[in-house]
Short mmCIF file of C-alpha atoms in Angstrom, two decimals:
data_model
loop_
_atom_site.label_atom_id
_atom_site.label_comp_id
_atom_site.label_asym_id
_atom_site.label_seq_id
_atom_site.Cartn_x
_atom_site.Cartn_y
_atom_site.Cartn_z
CA UNK V 2 0.07 -0.08 -0.04
CA UNK V 3 1.36 3.50 -0.85
CA UNK V 4 1.22 6.30 1.85
CA UNK V 5 2.30 9.92 1.73
CA UNK V 6 2.72 12.27 4.63
CA UNK V 7 3.22 15.81 5.89
CA UNK V 8 3.14 17.73 9.04
CA UNK V 9 0.86 20.69 9.78
CA UNK V 10 3.39 22.87 11.46
CA UNK V 11 0.80 25.18 12.63
CA UNK V 12 -0.28 22.31 14.99
CA UNK V 13 2.98 20.84 15.88
CA UNK V 14 4.16 21.39 19.37
CA UNK V 15 7.61 19.96 18.98
CA UNK V 16 7.02 17.17 21.50
CA UNK V 17 9.60 14.79 19.57
CA UNK V 18 7.48 11.77 19.44
CA UNK V 19 7.47 11.54 15.58
CA UNK V 20 11.16 11.77 15.29
CA UNK V 21 11.46 9.13 17.94
CA UNK V 22 9.13 6.73 16.38
CA UNK V 23 10.04 7.41 12.71
CA UNK V 24 13.47 8.89 12.55
CA UNK V 25 13.81 7.89 8.73
CA UNK V 26 10.63 10.05 7.98
CA UNK V 27 10.58 12.91 10.42
CA UNK V 28 13.00 15.44 11.67
CA UNK V 29 12.94 19.05 13.14
CA UNK V 30 13.53 22.43 11.69
CA UNK V 31 15.46 25.27 13.31
CA UNK V 32 12.31 26.14 15.27
CA UNK V 33 11.93 22.57 16.51
CA UNK V 34 8.93 21.87 14.40
CA UNK V 35 8.63 18.52 12.72
CA UNK V 36 8.71 18.07 9.04
CA UNK V 37 8.87 15.04 6.55
CA UNK V 38 12.49 14.82 5.41
CA UNK V 39 11.82 12.54 2.42
CA UNK V 40 10.29 15.41 0.50
CA UNK V 41 10.76 18.55 2.57
CA UNK V 42 7.18 18.18 3.91
CA UNK V 43 5.41 18.61 0.65
CA UNK V 44 3.66 15.25 1.00
CA UNK V 45 4.41 14.09 -2.51
CA UNK V 46 7.07 11.30 -1.89
CA UNK V 47 5.79 7.83 -1.36
CA UNK V 48 6.85 6.48 1.99
CA UNK V 49 8.94 3.35 1.48
CA UNK V 50 7.11 0.09 2.67
CA UNK V 51 9.97 -0.58 5.07
CA UNK V 52 8.94 2.64 7.14
CA UNK V 53 5.07 2.14 6.97
CA UNK V 54 4.78 0.62 10.41
CA UNK V 55 6.85 3.59 11.95
CA UNK V 56 4.68 5.99 9.90
CA UNK V 57 1.40 4.84 11.43
CA UNK V 58 2.88 4.62 15.00
CA UNK V 59 4.17 8.37 14.55
CA UNK V 60 0.80 9.34 13.34
CA UNK V 61 -1.10 7.84 16.10
CA UNK V 62 1.27 9.14 18.81
CA UNK V 63 1.00 12.75 17.75
CA UNK V 64 -0.95 14.56 20.46
CA UNK V 65 -2.04 17.43 18.28
CA UNK V 66 -2.79 15.31 15.18
CA UNK V 67 -0.36 17.37 13.06
CA UNK V 68 0.64 14.43 11.05
CA UNK V 69 -1.38 13.78 7.86
CA UNK V 70 -1.06 10.36 6.35
CA UNK V 71 -3.05 9.54 3.05
CA UNK V 72 -2.91 7.15 0.15
CA UNK V 73 -2.48 9.83 -2.55
CA UNK V 74 -0.06 12.70 -2.65
CA UNK V 75 -1.06 15.92 -0.74
#
């Protein structure tokens, strides 16, 4: 299954859970806000199947629901 993701930085509180759970997908900018490193948070790069479990774990752990995951590019 194909998944795409991005982070709504206006909702991100820089808690660190996504980077801890999915470090191959998420990192933090200079303000400490999360973003998708695979496509600079544009939501157009397909997440490799190897990372899908981490992706879902990070989305579910986000306390502000800032992480969007969908089956089509954003």
